[in-house]
PDB file of C-alpha atoms and ligand atoms in Angstrom:
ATOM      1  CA  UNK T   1     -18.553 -22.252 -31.793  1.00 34.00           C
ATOM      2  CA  UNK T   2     -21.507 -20.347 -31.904  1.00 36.00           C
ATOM      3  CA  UNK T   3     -23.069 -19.072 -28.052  1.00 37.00           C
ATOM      4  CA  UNK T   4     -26.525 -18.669 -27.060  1.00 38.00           C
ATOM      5  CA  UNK T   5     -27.194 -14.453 -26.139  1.00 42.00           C
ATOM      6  CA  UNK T   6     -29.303 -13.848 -23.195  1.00 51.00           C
ATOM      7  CA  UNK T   7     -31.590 -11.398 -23.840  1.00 46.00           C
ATOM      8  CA  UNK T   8     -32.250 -10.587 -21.044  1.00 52.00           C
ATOM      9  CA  UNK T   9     -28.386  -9.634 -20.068  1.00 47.00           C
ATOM     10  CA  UNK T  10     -28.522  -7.373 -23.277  1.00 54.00           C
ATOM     11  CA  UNK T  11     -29.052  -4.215 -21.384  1.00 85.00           C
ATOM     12  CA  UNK T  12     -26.304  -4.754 -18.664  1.00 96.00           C
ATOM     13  CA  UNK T  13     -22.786  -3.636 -18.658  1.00 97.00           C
ATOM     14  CA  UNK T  14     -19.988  -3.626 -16.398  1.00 98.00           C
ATOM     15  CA  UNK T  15     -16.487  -2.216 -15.937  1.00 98.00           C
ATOM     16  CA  UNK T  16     -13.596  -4.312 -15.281  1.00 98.00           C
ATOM     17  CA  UNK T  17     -11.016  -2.804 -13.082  1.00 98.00           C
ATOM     18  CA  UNK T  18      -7.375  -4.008 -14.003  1.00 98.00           C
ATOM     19  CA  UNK T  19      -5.146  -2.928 -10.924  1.00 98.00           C
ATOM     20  CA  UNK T  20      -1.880  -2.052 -11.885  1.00 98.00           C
ATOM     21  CA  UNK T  21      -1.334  -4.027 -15.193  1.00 97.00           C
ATOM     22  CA  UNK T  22       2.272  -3.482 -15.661  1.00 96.00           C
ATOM     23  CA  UNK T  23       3.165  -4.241 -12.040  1.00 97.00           C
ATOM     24  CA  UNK T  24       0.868  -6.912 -11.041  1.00 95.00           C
ATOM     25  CA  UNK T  25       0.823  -9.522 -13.866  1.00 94.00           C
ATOM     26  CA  UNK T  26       3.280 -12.359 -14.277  1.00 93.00           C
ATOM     27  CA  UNK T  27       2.486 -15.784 -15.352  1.00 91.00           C
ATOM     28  CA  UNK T  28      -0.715 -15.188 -17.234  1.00 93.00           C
ATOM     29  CA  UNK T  29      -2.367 -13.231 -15.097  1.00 96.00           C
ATOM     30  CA  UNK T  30      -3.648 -10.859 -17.458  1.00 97.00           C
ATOM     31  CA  UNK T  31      -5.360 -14.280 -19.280  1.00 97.00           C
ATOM     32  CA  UNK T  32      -8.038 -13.606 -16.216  1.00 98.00           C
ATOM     33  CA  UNK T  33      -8.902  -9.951 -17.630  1.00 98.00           C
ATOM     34  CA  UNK T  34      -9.351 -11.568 -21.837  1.00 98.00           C
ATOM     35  CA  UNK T  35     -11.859 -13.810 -19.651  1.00 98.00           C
ATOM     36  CA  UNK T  36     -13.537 -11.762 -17.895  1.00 98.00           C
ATOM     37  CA  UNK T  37     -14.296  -9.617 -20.868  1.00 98.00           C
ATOM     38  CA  UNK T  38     -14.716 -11.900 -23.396  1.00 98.00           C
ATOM     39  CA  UNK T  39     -17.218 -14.334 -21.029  1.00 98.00           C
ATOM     40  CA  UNK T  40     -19.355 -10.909 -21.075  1.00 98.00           C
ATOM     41  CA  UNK T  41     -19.115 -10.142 -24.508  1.00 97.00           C
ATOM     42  CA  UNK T  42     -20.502 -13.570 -25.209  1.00 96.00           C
ATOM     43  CA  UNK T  43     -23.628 -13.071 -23.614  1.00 95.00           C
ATOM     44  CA  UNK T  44     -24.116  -9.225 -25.102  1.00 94.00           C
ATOM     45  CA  UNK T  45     -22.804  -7.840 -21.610  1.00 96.00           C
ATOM     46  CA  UNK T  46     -20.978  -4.415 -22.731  1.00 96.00           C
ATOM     47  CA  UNK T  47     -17.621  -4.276 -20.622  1.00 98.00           C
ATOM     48  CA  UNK T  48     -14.859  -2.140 -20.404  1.00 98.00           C
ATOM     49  CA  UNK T  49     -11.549  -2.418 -19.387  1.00 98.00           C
ATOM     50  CA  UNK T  50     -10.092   0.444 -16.963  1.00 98.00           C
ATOM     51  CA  UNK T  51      -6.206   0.227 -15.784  1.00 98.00           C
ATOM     52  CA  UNK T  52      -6.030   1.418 -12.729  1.00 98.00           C
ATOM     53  CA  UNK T  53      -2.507   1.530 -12.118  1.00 97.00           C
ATOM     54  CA  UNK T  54      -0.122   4.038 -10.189  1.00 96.00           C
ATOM     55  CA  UNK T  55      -1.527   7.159 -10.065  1.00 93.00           C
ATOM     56  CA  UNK T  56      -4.906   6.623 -10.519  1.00 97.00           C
ATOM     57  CA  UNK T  57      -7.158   8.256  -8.374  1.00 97.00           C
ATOM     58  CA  UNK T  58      -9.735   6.451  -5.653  1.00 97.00           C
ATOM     59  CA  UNK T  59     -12.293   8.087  -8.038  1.00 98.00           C
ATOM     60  CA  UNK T  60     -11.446   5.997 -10.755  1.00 98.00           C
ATOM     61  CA  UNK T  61     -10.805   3.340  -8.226  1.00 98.00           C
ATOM     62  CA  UNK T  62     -14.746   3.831  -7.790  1.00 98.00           C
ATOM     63  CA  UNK T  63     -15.821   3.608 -11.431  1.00 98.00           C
ATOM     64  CA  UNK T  64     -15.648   0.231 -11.549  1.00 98.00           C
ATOM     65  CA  UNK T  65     -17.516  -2.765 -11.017  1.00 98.00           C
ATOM     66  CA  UNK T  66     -15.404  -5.305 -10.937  1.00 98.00           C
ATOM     67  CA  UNK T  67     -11.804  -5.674  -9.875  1.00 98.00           C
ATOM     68  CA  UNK T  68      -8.841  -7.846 -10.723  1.00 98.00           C
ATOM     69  CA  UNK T  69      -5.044  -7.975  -9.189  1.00 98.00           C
ATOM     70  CA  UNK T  70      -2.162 -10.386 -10.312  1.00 97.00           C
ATOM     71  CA  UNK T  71       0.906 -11.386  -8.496  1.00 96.00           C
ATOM     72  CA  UNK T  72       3.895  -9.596  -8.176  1.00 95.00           C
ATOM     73  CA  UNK T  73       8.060 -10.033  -7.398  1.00 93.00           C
ATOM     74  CA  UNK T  74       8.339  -8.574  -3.707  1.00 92.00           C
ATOM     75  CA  UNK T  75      10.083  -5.412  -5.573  1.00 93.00           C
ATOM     76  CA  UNK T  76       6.700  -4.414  -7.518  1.00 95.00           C
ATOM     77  CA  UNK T  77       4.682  -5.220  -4.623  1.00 94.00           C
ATOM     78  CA  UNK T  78       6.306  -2.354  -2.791  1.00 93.00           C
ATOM     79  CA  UNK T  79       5.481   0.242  -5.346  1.00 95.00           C
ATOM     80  CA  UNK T  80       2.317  -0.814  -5.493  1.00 95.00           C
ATOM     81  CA  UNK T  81       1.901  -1.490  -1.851  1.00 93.00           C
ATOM     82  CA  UNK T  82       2.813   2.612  -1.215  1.00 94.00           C
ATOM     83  CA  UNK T  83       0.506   3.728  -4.356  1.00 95.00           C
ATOM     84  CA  UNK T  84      -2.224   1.592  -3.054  1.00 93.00           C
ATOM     85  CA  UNK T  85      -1.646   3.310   0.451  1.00 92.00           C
ATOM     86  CA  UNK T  86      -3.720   6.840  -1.285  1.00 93.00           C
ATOM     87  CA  UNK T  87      -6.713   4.339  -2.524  1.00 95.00           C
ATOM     88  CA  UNK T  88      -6.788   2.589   0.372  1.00 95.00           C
ATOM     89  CA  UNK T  89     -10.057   3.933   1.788  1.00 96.00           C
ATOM     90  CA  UNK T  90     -12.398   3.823  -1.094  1.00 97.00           C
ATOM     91  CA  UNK T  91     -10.843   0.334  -2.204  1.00 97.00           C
ATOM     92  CA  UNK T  92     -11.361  -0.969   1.569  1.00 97.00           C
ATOM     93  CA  UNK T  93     -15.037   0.082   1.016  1.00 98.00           C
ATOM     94  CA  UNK T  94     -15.327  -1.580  -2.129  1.00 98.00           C
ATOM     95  CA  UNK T  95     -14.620  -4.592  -0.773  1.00 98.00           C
ATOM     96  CA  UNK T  96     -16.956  -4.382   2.306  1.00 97.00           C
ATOM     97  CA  UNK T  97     -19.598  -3.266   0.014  1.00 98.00           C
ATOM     98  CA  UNK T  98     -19.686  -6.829  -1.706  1.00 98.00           C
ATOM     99  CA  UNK T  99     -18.008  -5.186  -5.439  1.00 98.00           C
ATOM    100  CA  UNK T 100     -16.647  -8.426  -6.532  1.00 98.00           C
ATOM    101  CA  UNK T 101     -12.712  -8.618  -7.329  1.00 98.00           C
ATOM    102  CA  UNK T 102     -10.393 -11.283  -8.189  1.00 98.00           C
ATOM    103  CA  UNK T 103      -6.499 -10.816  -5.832  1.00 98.00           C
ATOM    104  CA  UNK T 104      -3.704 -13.424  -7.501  1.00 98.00           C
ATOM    105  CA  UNK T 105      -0.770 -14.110  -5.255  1.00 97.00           C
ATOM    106  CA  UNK T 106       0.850 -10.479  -4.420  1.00 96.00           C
ATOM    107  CA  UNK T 107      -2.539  -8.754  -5.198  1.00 97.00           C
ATOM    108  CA  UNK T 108      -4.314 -11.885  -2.415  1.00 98.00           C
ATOM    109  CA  UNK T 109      -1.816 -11.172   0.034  1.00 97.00           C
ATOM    110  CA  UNK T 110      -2.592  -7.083  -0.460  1.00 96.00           C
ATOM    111  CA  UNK T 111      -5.826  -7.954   1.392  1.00 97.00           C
ATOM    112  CA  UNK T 112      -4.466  -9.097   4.549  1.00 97.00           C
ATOM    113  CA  UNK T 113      -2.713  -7.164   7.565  1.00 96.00           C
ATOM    114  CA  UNK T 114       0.922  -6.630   6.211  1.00 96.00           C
ATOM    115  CA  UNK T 115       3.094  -8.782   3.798  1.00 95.00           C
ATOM    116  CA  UNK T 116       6.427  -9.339   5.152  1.00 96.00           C
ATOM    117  CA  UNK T 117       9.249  -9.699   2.274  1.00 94.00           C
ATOM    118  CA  UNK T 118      11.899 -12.349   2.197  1.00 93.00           C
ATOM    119  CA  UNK T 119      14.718  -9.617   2.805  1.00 93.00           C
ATOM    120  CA  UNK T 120      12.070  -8.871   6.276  1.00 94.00           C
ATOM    121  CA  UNK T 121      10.608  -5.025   4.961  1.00 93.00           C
ATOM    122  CA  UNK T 122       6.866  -5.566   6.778  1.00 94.00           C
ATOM    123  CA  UNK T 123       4.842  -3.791   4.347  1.00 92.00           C
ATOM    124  CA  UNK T 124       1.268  -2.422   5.342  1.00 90.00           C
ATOM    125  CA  UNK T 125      -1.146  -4.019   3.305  1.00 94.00           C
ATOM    126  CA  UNK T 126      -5.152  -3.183   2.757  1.00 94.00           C
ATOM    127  CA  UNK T 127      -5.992  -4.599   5.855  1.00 95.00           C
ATOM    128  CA  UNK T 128      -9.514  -5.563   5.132  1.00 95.00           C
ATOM    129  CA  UNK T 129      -8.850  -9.459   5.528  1.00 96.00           C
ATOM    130  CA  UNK T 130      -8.264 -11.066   8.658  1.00 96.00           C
ATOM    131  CA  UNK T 131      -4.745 -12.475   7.556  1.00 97.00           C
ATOM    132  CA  UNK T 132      -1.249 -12.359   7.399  1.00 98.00           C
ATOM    133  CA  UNK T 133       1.546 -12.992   5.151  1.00 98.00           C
ATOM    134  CA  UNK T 134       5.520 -14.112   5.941  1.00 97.00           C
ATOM    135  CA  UNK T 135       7.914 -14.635   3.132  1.00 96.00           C
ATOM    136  CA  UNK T 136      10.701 -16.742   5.590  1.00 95.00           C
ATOM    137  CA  UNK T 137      12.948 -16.891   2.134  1.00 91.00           C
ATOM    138  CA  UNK T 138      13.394 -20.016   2.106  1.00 91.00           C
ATOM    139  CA  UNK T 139      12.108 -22.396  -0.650  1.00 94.00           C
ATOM    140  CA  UNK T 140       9.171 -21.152  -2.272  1.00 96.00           C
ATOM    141  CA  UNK T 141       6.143 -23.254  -2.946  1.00 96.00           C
ATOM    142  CA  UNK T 142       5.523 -23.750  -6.926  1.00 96.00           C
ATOM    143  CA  UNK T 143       4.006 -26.307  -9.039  1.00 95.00           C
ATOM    144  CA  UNK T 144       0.598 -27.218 -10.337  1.00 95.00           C
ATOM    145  CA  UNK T 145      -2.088 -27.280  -7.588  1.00 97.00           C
ATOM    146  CA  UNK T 146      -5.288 -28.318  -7.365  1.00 97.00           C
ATOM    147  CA  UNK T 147      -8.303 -27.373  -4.679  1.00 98.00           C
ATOM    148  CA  UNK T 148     -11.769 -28.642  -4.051  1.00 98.00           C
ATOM    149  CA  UNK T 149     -13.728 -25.251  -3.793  1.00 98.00           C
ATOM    150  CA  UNK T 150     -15.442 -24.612  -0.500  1.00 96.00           C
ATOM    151  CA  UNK T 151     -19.150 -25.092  -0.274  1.00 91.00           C
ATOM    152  CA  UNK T 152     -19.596 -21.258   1.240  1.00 83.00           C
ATOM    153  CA  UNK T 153     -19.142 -20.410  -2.126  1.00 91.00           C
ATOM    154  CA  UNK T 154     -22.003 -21.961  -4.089  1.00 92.00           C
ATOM    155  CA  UNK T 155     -20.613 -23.365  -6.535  1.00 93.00           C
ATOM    156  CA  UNK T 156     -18.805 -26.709  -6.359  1.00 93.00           C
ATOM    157  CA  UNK T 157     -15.714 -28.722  -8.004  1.00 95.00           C
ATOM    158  CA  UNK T 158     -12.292 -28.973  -8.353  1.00 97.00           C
ATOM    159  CA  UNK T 159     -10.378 -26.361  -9.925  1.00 98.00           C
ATOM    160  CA  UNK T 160      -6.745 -26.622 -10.904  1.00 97.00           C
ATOM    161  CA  UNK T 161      -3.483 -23.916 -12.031  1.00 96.00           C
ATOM    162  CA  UNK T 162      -0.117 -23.525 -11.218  1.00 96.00           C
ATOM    163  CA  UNK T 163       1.230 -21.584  -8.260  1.00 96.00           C
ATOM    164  CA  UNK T 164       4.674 -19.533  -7.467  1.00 96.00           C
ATOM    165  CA  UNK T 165       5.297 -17.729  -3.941  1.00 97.00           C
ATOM    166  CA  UNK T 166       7.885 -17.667  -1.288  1.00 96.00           C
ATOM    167  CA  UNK T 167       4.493 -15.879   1.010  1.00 97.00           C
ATOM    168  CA  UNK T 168       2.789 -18.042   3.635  1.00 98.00           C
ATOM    169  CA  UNK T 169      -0.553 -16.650   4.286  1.00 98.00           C
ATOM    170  CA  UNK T 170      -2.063 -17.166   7.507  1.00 97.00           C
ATOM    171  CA  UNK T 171      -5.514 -16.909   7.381  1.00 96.00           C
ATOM    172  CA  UNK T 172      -6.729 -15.523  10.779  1.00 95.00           C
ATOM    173  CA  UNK T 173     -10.527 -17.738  12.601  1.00 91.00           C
ATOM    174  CA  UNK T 174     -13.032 -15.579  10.755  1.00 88.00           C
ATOM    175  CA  UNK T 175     -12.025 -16.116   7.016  1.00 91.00           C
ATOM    176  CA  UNK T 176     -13.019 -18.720   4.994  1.00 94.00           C
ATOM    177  CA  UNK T 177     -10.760 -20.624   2.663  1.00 97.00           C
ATOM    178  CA  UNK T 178     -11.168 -20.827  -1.134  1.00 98.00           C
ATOM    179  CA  UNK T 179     -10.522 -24.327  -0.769  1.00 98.00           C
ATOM    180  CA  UNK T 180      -9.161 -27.643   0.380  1.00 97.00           C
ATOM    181  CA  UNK T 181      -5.470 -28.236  -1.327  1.00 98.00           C
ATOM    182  CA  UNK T 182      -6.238 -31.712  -3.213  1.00 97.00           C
ATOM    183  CA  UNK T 183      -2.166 -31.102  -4.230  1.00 96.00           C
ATOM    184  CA  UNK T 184       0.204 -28.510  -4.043  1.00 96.00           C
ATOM    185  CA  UNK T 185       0.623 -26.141  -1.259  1.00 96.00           C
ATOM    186  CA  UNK T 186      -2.035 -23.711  -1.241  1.00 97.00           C
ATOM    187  CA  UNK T 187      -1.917 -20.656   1.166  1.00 97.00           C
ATOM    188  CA  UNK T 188       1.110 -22.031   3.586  1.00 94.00           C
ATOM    189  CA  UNK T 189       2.953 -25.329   3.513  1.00 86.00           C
ATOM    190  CA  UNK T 190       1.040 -26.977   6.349  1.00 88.00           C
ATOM    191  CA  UNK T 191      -2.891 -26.130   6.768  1.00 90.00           C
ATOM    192  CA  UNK T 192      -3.754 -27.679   3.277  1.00 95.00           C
ATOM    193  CA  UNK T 193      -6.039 -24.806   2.648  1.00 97.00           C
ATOM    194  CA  UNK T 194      -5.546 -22.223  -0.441  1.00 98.00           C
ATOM    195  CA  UNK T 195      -6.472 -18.463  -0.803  1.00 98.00           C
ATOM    196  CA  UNK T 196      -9.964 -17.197   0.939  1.00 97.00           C
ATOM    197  CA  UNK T 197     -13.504 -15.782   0.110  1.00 96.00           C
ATOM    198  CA  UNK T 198     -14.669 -12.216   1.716  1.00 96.00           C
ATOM    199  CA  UNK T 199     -17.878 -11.350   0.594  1.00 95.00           C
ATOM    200  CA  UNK T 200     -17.694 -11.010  -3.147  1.00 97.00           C
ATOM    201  CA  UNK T 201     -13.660 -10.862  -2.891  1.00 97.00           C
ATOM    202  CA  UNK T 202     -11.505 -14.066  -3.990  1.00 98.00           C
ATOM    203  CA  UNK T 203      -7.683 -14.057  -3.189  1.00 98.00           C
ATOM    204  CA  UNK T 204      -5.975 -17.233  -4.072  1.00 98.00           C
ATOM    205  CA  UNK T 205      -2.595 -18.129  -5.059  1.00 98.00           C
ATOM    206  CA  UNK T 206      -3.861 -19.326  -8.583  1.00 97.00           C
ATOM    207  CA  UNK T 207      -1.934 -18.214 -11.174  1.00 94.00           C
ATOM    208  CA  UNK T 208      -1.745 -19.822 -14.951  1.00 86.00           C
ATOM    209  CA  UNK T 209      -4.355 -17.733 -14.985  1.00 96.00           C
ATOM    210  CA  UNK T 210      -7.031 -19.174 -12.760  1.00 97.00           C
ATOM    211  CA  UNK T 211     -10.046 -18.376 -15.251  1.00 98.00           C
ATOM    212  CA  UNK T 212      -9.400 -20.176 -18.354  1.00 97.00           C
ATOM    213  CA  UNK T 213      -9.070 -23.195 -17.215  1.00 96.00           C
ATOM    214  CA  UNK T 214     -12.030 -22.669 -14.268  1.00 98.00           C
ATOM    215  CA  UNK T 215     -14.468 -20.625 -15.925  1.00 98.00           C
ATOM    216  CA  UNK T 216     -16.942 -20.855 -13.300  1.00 97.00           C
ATOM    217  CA  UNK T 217     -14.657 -18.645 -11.164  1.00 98.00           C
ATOM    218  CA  UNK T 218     -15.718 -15.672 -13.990  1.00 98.00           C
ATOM    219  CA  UNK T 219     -19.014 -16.428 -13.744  1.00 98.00           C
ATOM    220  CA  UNK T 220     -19.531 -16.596 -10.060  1.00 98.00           C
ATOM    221  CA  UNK T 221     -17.649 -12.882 -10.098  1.00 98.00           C
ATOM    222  CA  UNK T 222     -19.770 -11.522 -13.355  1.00 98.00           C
ATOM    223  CA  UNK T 223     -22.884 -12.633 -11.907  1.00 98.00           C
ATOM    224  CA  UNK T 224     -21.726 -10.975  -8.405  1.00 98.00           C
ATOM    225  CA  UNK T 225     -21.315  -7.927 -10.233  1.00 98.00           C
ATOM    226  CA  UNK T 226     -24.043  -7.848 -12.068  1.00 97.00           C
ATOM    227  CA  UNK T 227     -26.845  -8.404  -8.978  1.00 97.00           C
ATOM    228  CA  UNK T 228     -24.731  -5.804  -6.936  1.00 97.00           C
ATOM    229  CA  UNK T 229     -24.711  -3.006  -9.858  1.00 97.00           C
ATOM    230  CA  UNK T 230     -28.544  -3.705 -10.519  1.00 96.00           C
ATOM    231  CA  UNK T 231     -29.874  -4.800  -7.657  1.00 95.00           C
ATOM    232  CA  UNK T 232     -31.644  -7.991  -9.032  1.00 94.00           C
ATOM    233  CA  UNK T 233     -31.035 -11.787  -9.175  1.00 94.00           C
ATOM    234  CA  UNK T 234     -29.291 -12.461 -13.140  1.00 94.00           C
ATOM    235  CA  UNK T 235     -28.823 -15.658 -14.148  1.00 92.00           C
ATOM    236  CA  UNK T 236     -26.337 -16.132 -16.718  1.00 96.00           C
ATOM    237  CA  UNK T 237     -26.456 -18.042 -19.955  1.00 94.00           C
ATOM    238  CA  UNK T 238     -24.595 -20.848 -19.935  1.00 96.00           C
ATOM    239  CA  UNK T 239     -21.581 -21.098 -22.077  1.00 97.00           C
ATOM    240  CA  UNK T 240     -19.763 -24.487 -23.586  1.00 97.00           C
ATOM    241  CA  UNK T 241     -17.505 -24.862 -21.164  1.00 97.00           C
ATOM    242  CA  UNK T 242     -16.253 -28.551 -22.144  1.00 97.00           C
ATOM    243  CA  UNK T 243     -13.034 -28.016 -23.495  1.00 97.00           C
ATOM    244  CA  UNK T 244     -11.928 -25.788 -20.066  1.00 97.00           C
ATOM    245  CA  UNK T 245     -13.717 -29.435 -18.352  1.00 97.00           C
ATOM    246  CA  UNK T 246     -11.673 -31.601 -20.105  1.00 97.00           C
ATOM    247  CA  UNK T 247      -7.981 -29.760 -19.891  1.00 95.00           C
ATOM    248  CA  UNK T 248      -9.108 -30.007 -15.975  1.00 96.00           C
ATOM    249  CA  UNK T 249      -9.804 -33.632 -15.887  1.00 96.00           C
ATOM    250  CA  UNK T 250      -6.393 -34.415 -17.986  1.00 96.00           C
ATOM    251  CA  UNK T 251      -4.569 -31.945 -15.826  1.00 94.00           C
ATOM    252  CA  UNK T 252      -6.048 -33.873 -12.711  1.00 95.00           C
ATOM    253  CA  UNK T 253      -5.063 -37.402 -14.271  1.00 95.00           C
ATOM    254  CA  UNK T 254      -1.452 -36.117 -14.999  1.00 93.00           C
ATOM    255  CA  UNK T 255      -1.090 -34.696 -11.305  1.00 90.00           C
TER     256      UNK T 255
HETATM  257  N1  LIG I   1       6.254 -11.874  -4.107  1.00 71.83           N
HETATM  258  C1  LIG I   1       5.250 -12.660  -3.506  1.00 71.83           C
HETATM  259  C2  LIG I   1       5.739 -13.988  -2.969  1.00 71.83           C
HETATM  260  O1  LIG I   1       6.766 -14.459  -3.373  1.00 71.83           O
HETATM  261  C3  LIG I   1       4.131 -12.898  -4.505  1.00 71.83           C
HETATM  262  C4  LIG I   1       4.533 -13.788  -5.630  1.00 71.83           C
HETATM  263  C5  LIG I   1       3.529 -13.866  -6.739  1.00 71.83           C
HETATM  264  O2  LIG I   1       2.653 -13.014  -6.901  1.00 71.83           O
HETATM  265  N2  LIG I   1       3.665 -14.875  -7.576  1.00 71.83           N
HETATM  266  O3  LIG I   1       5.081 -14.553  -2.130  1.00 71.83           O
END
């Protein structure tokens, strides 16, 4: 399939923070990162990869312009959740600043207040998101979900994955959802209501990955990236997105 280039994107590039890639990535979250990267490469956007991952310093926290985080088992989440602890300023920042970053499941609930495990260790989380997660250990929510996106966003329709978490995120009066839960759980089991939008931040419990199959999730966070590195509107050439279209709508008839 051959893509249109946008010229004008020609002289942009961005780097792609991965946060800790080989403790924050189960069920296809790295699938968000090939994205990412390869929705840039399409429209002659140069982008490069960065792991960030323990031991990194906020530095090269800093370097880059957009950031992604998969999910976790409650045992990596600690690790990472006491690593994250020396970033924790300049990543905090980030975020207020408006650098755009995509949080799956462990790495959404890093954004809230604390994340409290099924065995009941309360870990201190980033704190930057008016929220709260409980893991109660009882049965944890998992299937195939599906959420109609929230019109704060901008961009509208139904996007669909597959989600795995014993966490119930609360989210507290002054955060927006991602979306409405159409099915599946979403954040908790009883506010129908999944993951949240901060600025240019997403957290959702999407895993699968999210971006394949809802491509205009990457693009909302490229283009994000790309106005806050240069400062001006970009409008981004539109890919052919029908096949990622139609493996929603059959995933929507089957649910
Ligand atoms: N360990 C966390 C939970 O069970 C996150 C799980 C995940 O990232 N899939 O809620």
């Amino acid at each position: 399939m051959k893509h249109t280039t946008n010229r004008q994107n020609k002289k942009y590039q961005l780097t792609i923070g991965w946060l800790y890639p080989d403790l924050m990535n189960i069920y296809g979250d790295r699938g968000n990162v090939i994205v990412l990267e390869k929705r840039c490469k399409d429209r002659g956007i140069n982008v490069t990869v960065r792991e960030i991952g323990v031991g990194s310093t906020e530095k090269d926290l800093q370097s880059c312009d957009l950031l992604m985080m998969g999910g976790a088992q409650d045992m990596q989440q600690e690790i990472v959740a006491k690593d994250l602890q020396k970033k924790k300023k300049a990543f905090a920042q980030m975020i207020e600043d408006g650098v755009p970053g995509l949080y799956i499941c462990g790495g959404f609930q890093y954004l809230g207040q604390y994340y409290k495990t099924a065995d009941g260790t309360k870990l201190p989380q980033l704190g930057v998101l008016d929220m709260y997660t409980e893991n109660p250990g009882r049965e944890r929510l998992i299937g195939n979900i599906a959420v109609e996106l929230s019109p704060e966003l901008g961009i509208t329709g139904t996007i669909v994955g597959f989600e795995n978490h014993g966490g119930r995120t609360i989210l507290g009066k002054s955060i927006k959802p991602l979306g409405k839960v159409l099915k599946g759980y979403g954040s908790n089991d009883s506010a129908q209501e999944e993951g949240a939008v901060y600025k240019n931040s997403i957290g959702t419990y999407f895993h699968g990955p999210i971006l394949p199959k809802n491509p205009m999730i990457a693009d909302w966070l490229i283009e994000k990236a790309l106005e806050k590195k240069y400062g001006e509107k970009v409008m981004l050439t539109p890919l052919d997105d029908s096949l990622a279209a139609s493996a929603r709508e059959a995933i929507l008839a089957r649910m």
